[in-house]
Amino acid sequence: MTVLAFIIQILIRDVLSNLVLSIPLRDSNPHPCRIRRHAPPSSSPPNNPRLQTSFFPVDPSTTMVLAAVGQFCATSNVLANLEACKTIVTRAAAQGAKVVCLPEASDYIASNAEEGRRLVESRKTNTLLQGLQESAKEHGVHVSVGIHEKTDDPKRVSNAHVWLYPDGDHTQIYRKLHLYDVDIPNGPIIKESNSTVPGTKLIPPFETPVGKVGMAICYDMRFPELALRLRSLGASCLLYPSAFAVRTGAAHWETLLRARAIDTQCYVLAAAQVGKHDKEGKRQSYGHAMIVDPWGSVLARCHDVDSEPTFCVADISEKHIESIRRNMPLWEQRRTDVFGERGGSKGDKSGDDFPTGDSDRGED
């Protein structure tokens, strides 16, 4: 086979791997979301699409769990945001999803810090969480969602990632470690730390229907040390509820998510905010909610970038993770004797001291 013929064959395979199927939300017509080429051809989505990658096909007899990542446009209207989230949960559960992931800041996106301080609630009284607790119970699903929390600082809130169980309890709470303080060339200067208190610890991965979940939020994906630490603690699935800016999203969103999946050989689930969050369009989010497998293949993504609630789904397979890790044993090959657990000097074991906390039981 000539080099040209080989290149053509690769291009054809990649085109075929990006065929589009749909998940309906707004009406009975399909809502476009990409899933992998191994789903059966149809004008409407299968009830439980089996998604695979080109290099490591999943044994069809393998037990798989369907997960969904949602996408919508939050505003300062908390009740409207709740309805959007409940719509995603209801429709995803109807498709067979056992885990439904919702974006960062699903409770509200304020037009300014002062409005945000007026809207923030304690976790026990959070309107969005209370509504989603009911949805989780009603549909028997696990729900991941990003919210704001009150803190001891009257001028700043906490950016939190909450895991709701089907019984409605929320015992897993992670608070964003890395805050979005940036100066984008020809773009805005943003200082999340002006309005948000940073977290101080990570939450050890915990068992779920999609394996051991490691929790993070949005900007955290730019820091591979966090993802690697979660993997070393046993994570098989990393969650990044997000509200990525349009400019940085177009440049880095997919690259970062695929990189973290490849680094850790974990599934990566990233729900996303999308569209204009205020009438003036001062705050806009990139969207493109996505699920990536441990090989770095994009299994599903939401293509629409309007403000309508939508979601995409993919199957999560523990056997698939085991196969990839067995065939490419990165963890056993890491030279921590040279660079340490977190890339420090030889013999540096600082990664062993990465602060972790017990599961949060929902106290204020």
PDB file of C-alpha atoms in Angstrom, residues 79-245:
ATOM      1  CA  LEU A  79     -36.511  28.659  38.468  1.00  0.00           C
ATOM      2  CA  ALA A  80     -36.069  28.665  34.689  1.00  0.00           C
ATOM      3  CA  ASN A  81     -32.646  27.081  35.130  1.00  0.00           C
ATOM      4  CA  LEU A  82     -34.198  24.384  37.314  1.00  0.00           C
ATOM      5  CA  GLU A  83     -36.792  23.579  34.650  1.00  0.00           C
ATOM      6  CA  ALA A  84     -34.057  23.263  32.023  1.00  0.00           C
ATOM      7  CA  CYS A  85     -32.092  20.889  34.262  1.00  0.00           C
ATOM      8  CA  LYS A  86     -35.168  18.797  35.060  1.00  0.00           C
ATOM      9  CA  THR A  87     -35.960  18.546  31.345  1.00  0.00           C
ATOM     10  CA  ILE A  88     -32.494  17.176  30.647  1.00  0.00           C
ATOM     11  CA  VAL A  89     -32.700  14.691  33.531  1.00  0.00           C
ATOM     12  CA  THR A  90     -36.164  13.480  32.511  1.00  0.00           C
ATOM     13  CA  ARG A  91     -35.312  13.007  28.843  1.00  0.00           C
ATOM     14  CA  ALA A  92     -31.911  11.440  29.535  1.00  0.00           C
ATOM     15  CA  ALA A  93     -33.460   8.990  32.008  1.00  0.00           C
ATOM     16  CA  ALA A  94     -36.060   8.087  29.371  1.00  0.00           C
ATOM     17  CA  GLN A  95     -33.171   7.222  27.030  1.00  0.00           C
ATOM     18  CA  GLY A  96     -31.825   4.834  29.692  1.00  0.00           C
ATOM     19  CA  ALA A  97     -29.130   6.994  31.279  1.00  0.00           C
ATOM     20  CA  LYS A  98     -28.160   6.015  34.828  1.00  0.00           C
ATOM     21  CA  VAL A  99     -25.934   9.064  35.347  1.00  0.00           C
ATOM     22  CA  VAL A 100     -26.846  12.584  34.173  1.00  0.00           C
ATOM     23  CA  CYS A 101     -24.240  15.355  34.270  1.00  0.00           C
ATOM     24  CA  LEU A 102     -25.247  19.034  34.299  1.00  0.00           C
ATOM     25  CA  PRO A 103     -23.024  22.102  33.791  1.00  0.00           C
ATOM     26  CA  GLU A 104     -21.082  24.324  36.145  1.00  0.00           C
ATOM     27  CA  ALA A 105     -23.185  27.115  37.680  1.00  0.00           C
ATOM     28  CA  SER A 106     -26.459  25.442  36.778  1.00  0.00           C
ATOM     29  CA  ASP A 107     -28.292  27.360  39.514  1.00  0.00           C
ATOM     30  CA  TYR A 108     -27.548  30.776  38.002  1.00  0.00           C
ATOM     31  CA  ILE A 109     -25.145  32.853  35.953  1.00  0.00           C
ATOM     32  CA  ALA A 110     -25.399  36.430  37.175  1.00  0.00           C
ATOM     33  CA  SER A 111     -24.672  39.565  35.179  1.00  0.00           C
ATOM     34  CA  ASN A 112     -22.340  40.840  37.907  1.00  0.00           C
ATOM     35  CA  ALA A 113     -20.890  39.882  41.294  1.00  0.00           C
ATOM     36  CA  GLU A 114     -23.470  41.877  43.248  1.00  0.00           C
ATOM     37  CA  GLU A 115     -26.350  40.037  41.586  1.00  0.00           C
ATOM     38  CA  GLY A 116     -24.564  36.758  42.244  1.00  0.00           C
ATOM     39  CA  ARG A 117     -24.345  37.520  45.959  1.00  0.00           C
ATOM     40  CA  ARG A 118     -28.092  38.192  46.017  1.00  0.00           C
ATOM     41  CA  LEU A 119     -28.890  34.917  44.290  1.00  0.00           C
ATOM     42  CA  VAL A 120     -26.576  32.563  46.188  1.00  0.00           C
ATOM     43  CA  GLU A 121     -28.166  30.186  48.709  1.00  0.00           C
ATOM     44  CA  SER A 122     -26.916  27.746  51.293  1.00  0.00           C
ATOM     45  CA  ARG A 123     -26.776  24.163  50.138  1.00  0.00           C
ATOM     46  CA  LYS A 124     -29.605  23.084  52.439  1.00  0.00           C
ATOM     47  CA  THR A 125     -31.970  25.663  50.967  1.00  0.00           C
ATOM     48  CA  ASN A 126     -30.677  25.679  47.388  1.00  0.00           C
ATOM     49  CA  THR A 127     -33.699  25.817  45.069  1.00  0.00           C
ATOM     50  CA  LEU A 128     -31.973  24.004  42.216  1.00  0.00           C
ATOM     51  CA  LEU A 129     -30.640  21.201  44.414  1.00  0.00           C
ATOM     52  CA  GLN A 130     -34.018  20.628  46.031  1.00  0.00           C
ATOM     53  CA  GLY A 131     -35.668  20.319  42.623  1.00  0.00           C
ATOM     54  CA  LEU A 132     -32.978  17.994  41.291  1.00  0.00           C
ATOM     55  CA  GLN A 133     -33.185  15.833  44.403  1.00  0.00           C
ATOM     56  CA  GLU A 134     -36.811  15.190  43.491  1.00  0.00           C
ATOM     57  CA  SER A 135     -35.872  14.405  39.882  1.00  0.00           C
ATOM     58  CA  ALA A 136     -33.115  12.020  40.968  1.00  0.00           C
ATOM     59  CA  LYS A 137     -35.584  10.152  43.176  1.00  0.00           C
ATOM     60  CA  GLU A 138     -38.347  10.134  40.564  1.00  0.00           C
ATOM     61  CA  HIS A 139     -36.178   8.730  37.782  1.00  0.00           C
ATOM     62  CA  GLY A 140     -33.762   6.641  39.841  1.00  0.00           C
ATOM     63  CA  VAL A 141     -30.675   8.341  38.419  1.00  0.00           C
ATOM     64  CA  HIS A 142     -27.457   9.818  39.746  1.00  0.00           C
ATOM     65  CA  VAL A 143     -27.026  13.527  38.981  1.00  0.00           C
ATOM     66  CA  SER A 144     -23.842  15.600  38.824  1.00  0.00           C
ATOM     67  CA  VAL A 145     -24.373  19.374  38.912  1.00  0.00           C
ATOM     68  CA  GLY A 146     -22.455  22.601  39.466  1.00  0.00           C
ATOM     69  CA  ILE A 147     -23.841  25.235  41.865  1.00  0.00           C
ATOM     70  CA  HIS A 148     -22.821  28.244  43.948  1.00  0.00           C
ATOM     71  CA  GLU A 149     -22.683  28.147  47.755  1.00  0.00           C
ATOM     72  CA  LYS A 150     -22.639  30.767  50.461  1.00  0.00           C
ATOM     73  CA  THR A 151     -19.340  31.120  52.328  1.00  0.00           C
ATOM     74  CA  ASP A 152     -18.111  32.954  55.420  1.00  0.00           C
ATOM     75  CA  ASP A 153     -16.855  35.705  53.110  1.00  0.00           C
ATOM     76  CA  PRO A 154     -19.822  38.052  52.460  1.00  0.00           C
ATOM     77  CA  LYS A 155     -18.291  39.189  49.156  1.00  0.00           C
ATOM     78  CA  ARG A 156     -17.419  35.787  47.723  1.00  0.00           C
ATOM     79  CA  VAL A 157     -19.196  32.499  47.037  1.00  0.00           C
ATOM     80  CA  SER A 158     -18.003  28.936  46.519  1.00  0.00           C
ATOM     81  CA  ASN A 159     -18.065  27.221  43.117  1.00  0.00           C
ATOM     82  CA  ALA A 160     -19.195  23.686  43.968  1.00  0.00           C
ATOM     83  CA  HIS A 161     -19.735  20.373  42.190  1.00  0.00           C
ATOM     84  CA  VAL A 162     -22.422  18.222  43.820  1.00  0.00           C
ATOM     85  CA  TRP A 163     -23.220  14.542  43.289  1.00  0.00           C
ATOM     86  CA  LEU A 164     -26.854  13.593  43.975  1.00  0.00           C
ATOM     87  CA  TYR A 165     -27.776   9.965  44.576  1.00  0.00           C
ATOM     88  CA  PRO A 166     -31.115   8.425  43.511  1.00  0.00           C
ATOM     89  CA  ASP A 167     -32.308   8.724  47.098  1.00  0.00           C
ATOM     90  CA  GLY A 168     -31.861  12.488  46.734  1.00  0.00           C
ATOM     91  CA  ASP A 169     -28.977  12.738  49.185  1.00  0.00           C
ATOM     92  CA  HIS A 170     -25.951  14.848  48.251  1.00  0.00           C
ATOM     93  CA  THR A 171     -22.984  13.425  50.087  1.00  0.00           C
ATOM     94  CA  GLN A 172     -20.229  14.245  47.600  1.00  0.00           C
ATOM     95  CA  ILE A 173     -19.262  17.913  47.364  1.00  0.00           C
ATOM     96  CA  TYR A 174     -16.179  19.259  45.595  1.00  0.00           C
ATOM     97  CA  ARG A 175     -15.200  22.936  45.547  1.00  0.00           C
ATOM     98  CA  LYS A 176     -13.255  24.337  42.613  1.00  0.00           C
ATOM     99  CA  LEU A 177      -9.521  24.452  43.313  1.00  0.00           C
ATOM    100  CA  HIS A 178      -8.285  26.482  40.343  1.00  0.00           C
ATOM    101  CA  LEU A 179     -10.005  29.819  39.749  1.00  0.00           C
ATOM    102  CA  TYR A 180     -10.294  31.479  36.353  1.00  0.00           C
ATOM    103  CA  ASP A 181      -8.013  34.524  36.672  1.00  0.00           C
ATOM    104  CA  VAL A 182      -6.917  35.346  33.119  1.00  0.00           C
ATOM    105  CA  ASP A 183      -6.143  38.134  30.669  1.00  0.00           C
ATOM    106  CA  ILE A 184      -7.103  36.895  27.202  1.00  0.00           C
ATOM    107  CA  PRO A 185      -5.324  38.738  24.331  1.00  0.00           C
ATOM    108  CA  ASN A 186      -7.867  41.054  22.665  1.00  0.00           C
ATOM    109  CA  GLY A 187     -10.398  39.715  25.131  1.00  0.00           C
ATOM    110  CA  PRO A 188     -11.649  40.326  28.660  1.00  0.00           C
ATOM    111  CA  ILE A 189      -9.679  40.371  31.877  1.00  0.00           C
ATOM    112  CA  ILE A 190     -11.419  37.942  34.230  1.00  0.00           C
ATOM    113  CA  LYS A 191     -10.728  37.459  37.948  1.00  0.00           C
ATOM    114  CA  GLU A 192     -12.934  34.691  39.336  1.00  0.00           C
ATOM    115  CA  SER A 193     -11.057  35.003  42.623  1.00  0.00           C
ATOM    116  CA  ASN A 194     -12.680  38.421  43.171  1.00  0.00           C
ATOM    117  CA  SER A 195     -16.051  36.740  43.666  1.00  0.00           C
ATOM    118  CA  THR A 196     -15.176  33.123  44.507  1.00  0.00           C
ATOM    119  CA  VAL A 197     -13.381  31.408  47.382  1.00  0.00           C
ATOM    120  CA  PRO A 198     -11.074  28.630  46.106  1.00  0.00           C
ATOM    121  CA  GLY A 199     -11.454  25.093  47.381  1.00  0.00           C
ATOM    122  CA  THR A 200      -8.714  23.563  49.500  1.00  0.00           C
ATOM    123  CA  LYS A 201      -8.973  19.820  48.893  1.00  0.00           C
ATOM    124  CA  LEU A 202      -9.990  17.215  46.385  1.00  0.00           C
ATOM    125  CA  ILE A 203     -12.583  14.525  47.012  1.00  0.00           C
ATOM    126  CA  PRO A 204     -11.322  10.933  46.746  1.00  0.00           C
ATOM    127  CA  PRO A 205     -12.995   9.058  43.868  1.00  0.00           C
ATOM    128  CA  PHE A 206     -16.158   7.214  44.875  1.00  0.00           C
ATOM    129  CA  GLU A 207     -18.165   4.313  43.475  1.00  0.00           C
ATOM    130  CA  THR A 208     -20.975   5.053  41.018  1.00  0.00           C
ATOM    131  CA  PRO A 209     -22.741   3.165  38.203  1.00  0.00           C
ATOM    132  CA  VAL A 210     -20.061   4.466  35.789  1.00  0.00           C
ATOM    133  CA  GLY A 211     -17.155   3.408  37.994  1.00  0.00           C
ATOM    134  CA  LYS A 212     -15.100   5.467  40.439  1.00  0.00           C
ATOM    135  CA  VAL A 213     -15.783   9.133  39.777  1.00  0.00           C
ATOM    136  CA  GLY A 214     -13.232  11.907  40.243  1.00  0.00           C
ATOM    137  CA  MET A 215     -14.736  15.385  40.623  1.00  0.00           C
ATOM    138  CA  ALA A 216     -13.377  18.616  39.150  1.00  0.00           C
ATOM    139  CA  ILE A 217     -14.793  21.803  37.593  1.00  0.00           C
ATOM    140  CA  CYS A 218     -14.126  23.582  34.284  1.00  0.00           C
ATOM    141  CA  TYR A 219     -10.772  25.448  34.581  1.00  0.00           C
ATOM    142  CA  ASP A 220      -9.419  22.533  36.642  1.00  0.00           C
ATOM    143  CA  MET A 221      -8.998  20.625  33.360  1.00  0.00           C
ATOM    144  CA  ARG A 222      -5.993  22.819  32.533  1.00  0.00           C
ATOM    145  CA  PHE A 223      -4.079  21.306  35.447  1.00  0.00           C
ATOM    146  CA  PRO A 224      -3.103  17.701  34.670  1.00  0.00           C
ATOM    147  CA  GLU A 225      -1.765  17.173  38.195  1.00  0.00           C
ATOM    148  CA  LEU A 226      -5.305  17.101  39.557  1.00  0.00           C
ATOM    149  CA  ALA A 227      -6.470  14.558  36.988  1.00  0.00           C
ATOM    150  CA  LEU A 228      -3.387  12.407  37.539  1.00  0.00           C
ATOM    151  CA  ARG A 229      -3.888  12.491  41.302  1.00  0.00           C
ATOM    152  CA  LEU A 230      -7.517  11.424  40.923  1.00  0.00           C
ATOM    153  CA  ARG A 231      -6.374   8.552  38.712  1.00  0.00           C
ATOM    154  CA  SER A 232      -3.768   7.520  41.297  1.00  0.00           C
ATOM    155  CA  LEU A 233      -6.571   7.441  43.883  1.00  0.00           C
ATOM    156  CA  GLY A 234      -8.538   5.024  41.726  1.00  0.00           C
ATOM    157  CA  ALA A 235     -10.663   7.177  39.396  1.00  0.00           C
ATOM    158  CA  SER A 236     -11.956   5.601  36.199  1.00  0.00           C
ATOM    159  CA  CYS A 237     -14.209   8.509  35.196  1.00  0.00           C
ATOM    160  CA  LEU A 238     -13.443  12.246  35.482  1.00  0.00           C
ATOM    161  CA  LEU A 239     -16.228  14.847  35.535  1.00  0.00           C
ATOM    162  CA  TYR A 240     -15.745  18.464  34.458  1.00  0.00           C
ATOM    163  CA  PRO A 241     -18.992  20.479  34.639  1.00  0.00           C
ATOM    164  CA  SER A 242     -18.071  23.633  32.754  1.00  0.00           C
ATOM    165  CA  ALA A 243     -18.907  27.114  31.502  1.00  0.00           C
ATOM    166  CA  PHE A 244     -16.095  27.635  28.992  1.00  0.00           C
ATOM    167  CA  ALA A 245     -15.713  30.996  27.269  1.00  0.00           C
TER     168      ALA A 245
END
